[in-house]
Amino acid sequence: SVRMFLAVPLLLGLALYWINPQLKNLTTWNWAIIVLVLFIGIRKISTYSSCIDKQTETTNFGPIAIKNLDELTQKCDELKELTKTYNVDLVVFIADWRYGVAEIGHYNYACPVLQENTMNTVMNVYERRTWIFNNEKNKVRKNLLLYNPNLKNIEEIKQKMDCTIIQKSPHLLLIENNDKTLMELSKTFDFPYKRHTY
């Protein structure tokens, strides 16, 4: 990690002191340490921009994702419009490693903040907002939007429920006139609803 370099000047100074404690007051050694610290600092500052560019080329590292704020705001705006159009009470983000749990987490946590709490969201696993997770568990919401659900039995489910696929890649499934709790929906659509996967 880059943060380890913060300790280099301190450790170097300590090492020089331990080598010869009598040299601690000599001006030459003080200047040597200052020059070394300045050299390391200037080098780090000069490569800072290129280092950030290199490290942000990959935007999804599995458990960690990087999202440009403008892109995130645009995606949240699109989601907000969908929730208004279809009068959605709750957006359920279904984490799937094939799509990117961390990226879905961005939408789950950031969209309510960027949209000034105009939409309700919850994630099926890894939800950090315990109060929302517990509150939504047994609540019946009339209109829900499932973000990234498993659709393998969708035709069979459609015969029993009023649901429509309104977008593909990722799949967005609208459930209207719902009479099931989120726990019941998790069994119907075969997704876990729990704080952790272990």
mmCIF file of C-alpha atoms in Angstrom:
data_model
loop_
_atom_site.group_PDB
_atom_site.id
_atom_site.type_symbol
_atom_site.label_atom_id
_atom_site.label_comp_id
_atom_site.label_asym_id
_atom_site.label_seq_id
_atom_site.Cartn_x
_atom_site.Cartn_y
_atom_site.Cartn_z
ATOM 1 C CA SER A 1 0.000 0.000 0.000
ATOM 2 C CA VAL A 2 1.126 3.539 -0.743
ATOM 3 C CA ARG A 3 0.478 4.586 2.857
ATOM 4 C CA MET A 4 3.459 2.505 3.969
ATOM 5 C CA PHE A 5 5.747 5.126 2.377
ATOM 6 C CA LEU A 6 4.630 7.692 4.955
ATOM 7 C CA ALA A 7 6.791 5.926 7.528
ATOM 8 C CA VAL A 8 9.964 5.784 5.386
ATOM 9 C CA PRO A 9 11.487 9.125 6.521
ATOM 10 C CA LEU A 10 10.725 8.411 10.181
ATOM 11 C CA LEU A 11 12.155 4.890 10.024
ATOM 12 C CA LEU A 12 15.232 6.151 8.193
ATOM 13 C CA GLY A 13 15.827 8.793 10.870
ATOM 14 C CA LEU A 14 15.431 6.220 13.627
ATOM 15 C CA ALA A 15 17.774 3.822 11.829
ATOM 16 C CA LEU A 16 20.441 6.520 11.491
ATOM 17 C CA TYR A 17 20.043 7.423 15.158
ATOM 18 C CA TRP A 18 20.390 3.785 16.240
ATOM 19 C CA ILE A 19 23.479 3.298 14.094
ATOM 20 C CA ASN A 20 25.327 6.097 15.846
ATOM 21 C CA PRO A 21 23.519 8.017 18.629
ATOM 22 C CA GLN A 22 26.374 10.565 18.851
ATOM 23 C CA LEU A 23 25.492 11.833 15.342
ATOM 24 C CA LYS A 24 21.985 12.931 16.319
ATOM 25 C CA ASN A 25 22.942 16.583 16.838
ATOM 26 C CA LEU A 26 25.202 16.970 13.839
ATOM 27 C CA THR A 27 23.885 19.390 11.234
ATOM 28 C CA THR A 28 25.120 17.238 8.343
ATOM 29 C CA TRP A 29 22.904 14.318 9.282
ATOM 30 C CA ASN A 30 19.929 16.642 9.860
ATOM 31 C CA TRP A 31 20.357 18.093 6.365
ATOM 32 C CA ALA A 32 20.778 14.624 4.872
ATOM 33 C CA ILE A 33 17.472 13.509 6.382
ATOM 34 C CA ILE A 34 15.691 16.712 5.244
ATOM 35 C CA VAL A 35 17.022 16.289 1.690
ATOM 36 C CA LEU A 36 15.973 12.636 1.623
ATOM 37 C CA VAL A 37 12.496 13.498 2.892
ATOM 38 C CA LEU A 38 12.147 16.264 0.283
ATOM 39 C CA PHE A 39 13.340 13.929 -2.465
ATOM 40 C CA ILE A 40 10.815 11.225 -1.546
ATOM 41 C CA GLY A 41 8.039 13.822 -1.149
ATOM 42 C CA ILE A 42 8.715 15.516 -4.494
ATOM 43 C CA ARG A 43 8.939 12.162 -6.263
ATOM 44 C CA LYS A 44 5.606 11.051 -4.794
ATOM 45 C CA ILE A 45 3.924 14.355 -5.672
ATOM 46 C CA SER A 46 5.262 14.276 -9.253
ATOM 47 C CA THR A 47 3.938 10.732 -9.886
ATOM 48 C CA TYR A 48 0.648 11.249 -8.013
ATOM 49 C CA SER A 49 -1.496 11.988 -11.097
ATOM 50 C CA SER A 50 -0.174 9.119 -13.236
ATOM 51 C CA CYS A 51 -0.516 6.721 -10.290
ATOM 52 C CA ILE A 52 -4.196 7.641 -9.853
ATOM 53 C CA ASP A 53 -4.833 7.243 -13.600
ATOM 54 C CA LYS A 54 -3.238 3.800 -13.589
ATOM 55 C CA GLN A 55 -5.060 2.586 -10.467
ATOM 56 C CA THR A 56 -8.477 3.814 -11.671
ATOM 57 C CA GLU A 57 -8.289 2.159 -15.111
ATOM 58 C CA THR A 58 -9.991 -0.885 -13.616
ATOM 59 C CA THR A 59 -13.280 0.199 -12.076
ATOM 60 C CA ASN A 60 -14.362 -3.063 -10.483
ATOM 61 C CA PHE A 61 -12.014 -5.034 -8.259
ATOM 62 C CA GLY A 62 -14.662 -7.436 -6.930
ATOM 63 C CA PRO A 63 -15.273 -6.187 -3.402
ATOM 64 C CA ILE A 64 -14.154 -2.642 -4.312
ATOM 65 C CA ALA A 65 -15.526 -0.546 -7.168
ATOM 66 C CA ILE A 66 -14.656 2.924 -8.410
ATOM 67 C CA LYS A 67 -17.383 5.010 -10.014
ATOM 68 C CA ASN A 68 -17.119 8.462 -11.559
ATOM 69 C CA LEU A 69 -19.487 10.821 -9.704
ATOM 70 C CA ASP A 70 -21.025 12.147 -12.944
ATOM 71 C CA GLU A 71 -21.725 8.604 -14.181
ATOM 72 C CA LEU A 72 -23.158 7.625 -10.807
ATOM 73 C CA THR A 73 -25.398 10.709 -10.723
ATOM 74 C CA GLN A 74 -26.625 9.990 -14.259
ATOM 75 C CA LYS A 75 -27.435 6.371 -13.405
ATOM 76 C CA CYS A 76 -29.252 7.453 -10.236
ATOM 77 C CA ASP A 77 -31.224 10.040 -12.241
ATOM 78 C CA GLU A 78 -32.300 7.306 -14.673
ATOM 79 C CA LEU A 79 -33.318 5.071 -11.788
ATOM 80 C CA LYS A 80 -35.253 7.895 -10.159
ATOM 81 C CA GLU A 81 -37.189 8.485 -13.387
ATOM 82 C CA LEU A 82 -38.081 4.793 -13.552
ATOM 83 C CA THR A 83 -39.285 4.806 -9.954
ATOM 84 C CA LYS A 84 -41.445 7.874 -10.664
ATOM 85 C CA THR A 85 -42.820 6.490 -13.922
ATOM 86 C CA TYR A 86 -43.845 3.179 -12.381
ATOM 87 C CA ASN A 87 -44.657 4.533 -8.908
ATOM 88 C CA VAL A 88 -42.079 2.214 -7.300
ATOM 89 C CA ASP A 89 -42.100 2.013 -3.501
ATOM 90 C CA LEU A 90 -38.838 0.102 -3.122
ATOM 91 C CA VAL A 91 -35.838 -0.779 -5.292
ATOM 92 C CA VAL A 92 -34.268 -4.101 -4.289
ATOM 93 C CA PHE A 93 -30.682 -4.457 -5.481
ATOM 94 C CA ILE A 94 -29.807 -8.119 -5.886
ATOM 95 C CA ALA A 95 -26.082 -8.653 -5.560
ATOM 96 C CA ASP A 96 -24.529 -11.033 -8.037
ATOM 97 C CA TRP A 97 -20.774 -11.512 -8.420
ATOM 98 C CA ARG A 98 -21.192 -11.764 -12.166
ATOM 99 C CA TYR A 99 -22.485 -8.177 -12.251
ATOM 100 C CA GLY A 100 -20.451 -6.664 -9.427
ATOM 101 C CA VAL A 101 -21.587 -6.453 -5.831
ATOM 102 C CA ALA A 102 -19.572 -3.325 -5.163
ATOM 103 C CA GLU A 103 -21.082 -1.512 -8.149
ATOM 104 C CA ILE A 104 -24.604 -2.428 -7.068
ATOM 105 C CA GLY A 105 -23.643 -1.200 -3.617
ATOM 106 C CA HIS A 106 -22.846 2.200 -5.131
ATOM 107 C CA TYR A 107 -26.396 2.514 -6.405
ATOM 108 C CA ASN A 108 -27.922 1.158 -3.216
ATOM 109 C CA TYR A 109 -26.178 3.642 -0.934
ATOM 110 C CA ALA A 110 -25.546 6.612 -3.222
ATOM 111 C CA CYS A 111 -28.828 6.973 -5.113
ATOM 112 C CA PRO A 112 -30.969 7.796 -2.059
ATOM 113 C CA VAL A 113 -28.374 10.396 -1.028
ATOM 114 C CA LEU A 114 -27.932 11.924 -4.499
ATOM 115 C CA GLN A 115 -31.697 11.942 -5.042
ATOM 116 C CA GLU A 116 -32.365 13.463 -1.594
ATOM 117 C CA ASN A 117 -34.178 10.360 -0.304
ATOM 118 C CA THR A 118 -36.748 10.323 -3.103
ATOM 119 C CA MET A 119 -36.340 6.566 -3.516
ATOM 120 C CA ASN A 120 -36.201 3.696 -1.051
ATOM 121 C CA THR A 121 -33.521 1.083 -1.635
ATOM 122 C CA VAL A 122 -32.260 -2.097 -0.011
ATOM 123 C CA MET A 123 -29.665 -4.681 -1.009
ATOM 124 C CA ASN A 124 -30.380 -8.368 -0.538
ATOM 125 C CA VAL A 125 -26.960 -9.163 0.991
ATOM 126 C CA TYR A 126 -24.265 -7.034 2.610
ATOM 127 C CA GLU A 127 -26.811 -4.328 3.461
ATOM 128 C CA ARG A 128 -25.037 -2.117 5.993
ATOM 129 C CA ARG A 129 -28.084 -0.093 7.000
ATOM 130 C CA THR A 130 -29.438 -2.535 9.585
ATOM 131 C CA TRP A 131 -32.521 -0.429 10.337
ATOM 132 C CA ILE A 132 -33.570 -0.509 6.662
ATOM 133 C CA PHE A 133 -32.750 -4.204 6.289
ATOM 134 C CA ASN A 134 -34.910 -5.107 9.313
ATOM 135 C CA ASN A 135 -37.661 -2.657 8.423
ATOM 136 C CA GLU A 136 -38.092 -3.982 4.871
ATOM 137 C CA LYS A 137 -37.816 -7.677 5.776
ATOM 138 C CA ASN A 138 -41.482 -8.217 6.646
ATOM 139 C CA LYS A 139 -43.019 -5.163 5.024
ATOM 140 C CA VAL A 140 -45.340 -5.494 2.039
ATOM 141 C CA ARG A 141 -44.627 -2.921 -0.671
ATOM 142 C CA LYS A 142 -47.182 -2.461 -3.425
ATOM 143 C CA ASN A 143 -44.775 -1.758 -6.301
ATOM 144 C CA LEU A 144 -41.187 -3.009 -6.283
ATOM 145 C CA LEU A 145 -38.323 -2.894 -8.707
ATOM 146 C CA LEU A 146 -35.919 -5.838 -8.586
ATOM 147 C CA TYR A 147 -32.521 -4.800 -9.891
ATOM 148 C CA ASN A 148 -30.563 -7.718 -11.392
ATOM 149 C CA PRO A 149 -32.887 -10.619 -10.443
ATOM 150 C CA ASN A 150 -32.558 -14.235 -11.516
ATOM 151 C CA LEU A 151 -35.145 -14.721 -14.281
ATOM 152 C CA LYS A 152 -34.899 -18.462 -14.939
ATOM 153 C CA ASN A 153 -38.506 -19.159 -13.773
ATOM 154 C CA ILE A 154 -39.994 -15.844 -14.864
ATOM 155 C CA GLU A 155 -42.695 -17.294 -17.140
ATOM 156 C CA GLU A 156 -44.006 -19.495 -14.370
ATOM 157 C CA ILE A 157 -43.883 -16.584 -11.881
ATOM 158 C CA LYS A 158 -45.712 -14.269 -14.293
ATOM 159 C CA GLN A 159 -48.745 -16.539 -14.151
ATOM 160 C CA LYS A 160 -49.038 -15.939 -10.381
ATOM 161 C CA MET A 161 -47.795 -12.347 -10.092
ATOM 162 C CA ASP A 162 -48.097 -9.058 -11.930
ATOM 163 C CA CYS A 163 -44.486 -8.571 -13.028
ATOM 164 C CA THR A 164 -42.810 -7.140 -16.118
ATOM 165 C CA ILE A 165 -39.237 -6.980 -17.358
ATOM 166 C CA ILE A 166 -38.712 -3.287 -18.103
ATOM 167 C CA GLN A 167 -34.994 -3.445 -18.934
ATOM 168 C CA LYS A 168 -32.305 -5.951 -19.807
ATOM 169 C CA SER A 169 -28.594 -5.877 -18.919
ATOM 170 C CA PRO A 170 -28.937 -5.532 -16.034
ATOM 171 C CA HIS A 171 -32.447 -6.941 -15.728
ATOM 172 C CA LEU A 172 -34.979 -4.673 -14.072
ATOM 173 C CA LEU A 173 -38.148 -6.455 -13.030
ATOM 174 C CA LEU A 174 -41.178 -4.442 -12.003
ATOM 175 C CA ILE A 175 -43.617 -6.092 -9.591
ATOM 176 C CA GLU A 176 -46.962 -4.322 -9.335
ATOM 177 C CA ASN A 177 -49.835 -4.875 -6.915
ATOM 178 C CA ASN A 178 -47.576 -6.959 -4.730
ATOM 179 C CA ASP A 179 -48.990 -8.736 -1.660
ATOM 180 C CA LYS A 180 -45.798 -10.492 -0.477
ATOM 181 C CA THR A 181 -43.138 -9.474 2.006
ATOM 182 C CA LEU A 182 -39.542 -9.149 0.867
ATOM 183 C CA MET A 183 -38.694 -12.431 2.589
ATOM 184 C CA GLU A 184 -41.435 -14.181 0.605
ATOM 185 C CA LEU A 185 -40.286 -12.527 -2.622
ATOM 186 C CA SER A 186 -36.748 -13.718 -1.958
ATOM 187 C CA LYS A 187 -37.997 -17.304 -1.990
ATOM 188 C CA THR A 188 -40.137 -16.761 -5.087
ATOM 189 C CA PHE A 189 -37.281 -15.216 -7.086
ATOM 190 C CA ASP A 190 -34.585 -17.389 -5.518
ATOM 191 C CA PHE A 191 -32.340 -14.718 -4.031
ATOM 192 C CA PRO A 192 -31.022 -14.644 -0.448
ATOM 193 C CA TYR A 193 -32.186 -11.885 1.873
ATOM 194 C CA LYS A 194 -29.704 -11.773 4.721
ATOM 195 C CA ARG A 195 -27.022 -9.486 6.073
ATOM 196 C CA HIS A 196 -24.118 -11.766 5.141
ATOM 197 C CA THR A 197 -23.558 -14.677 2.767
ATOM 198 C CA TYR A 198 -21.820 -16.883 5.353
#
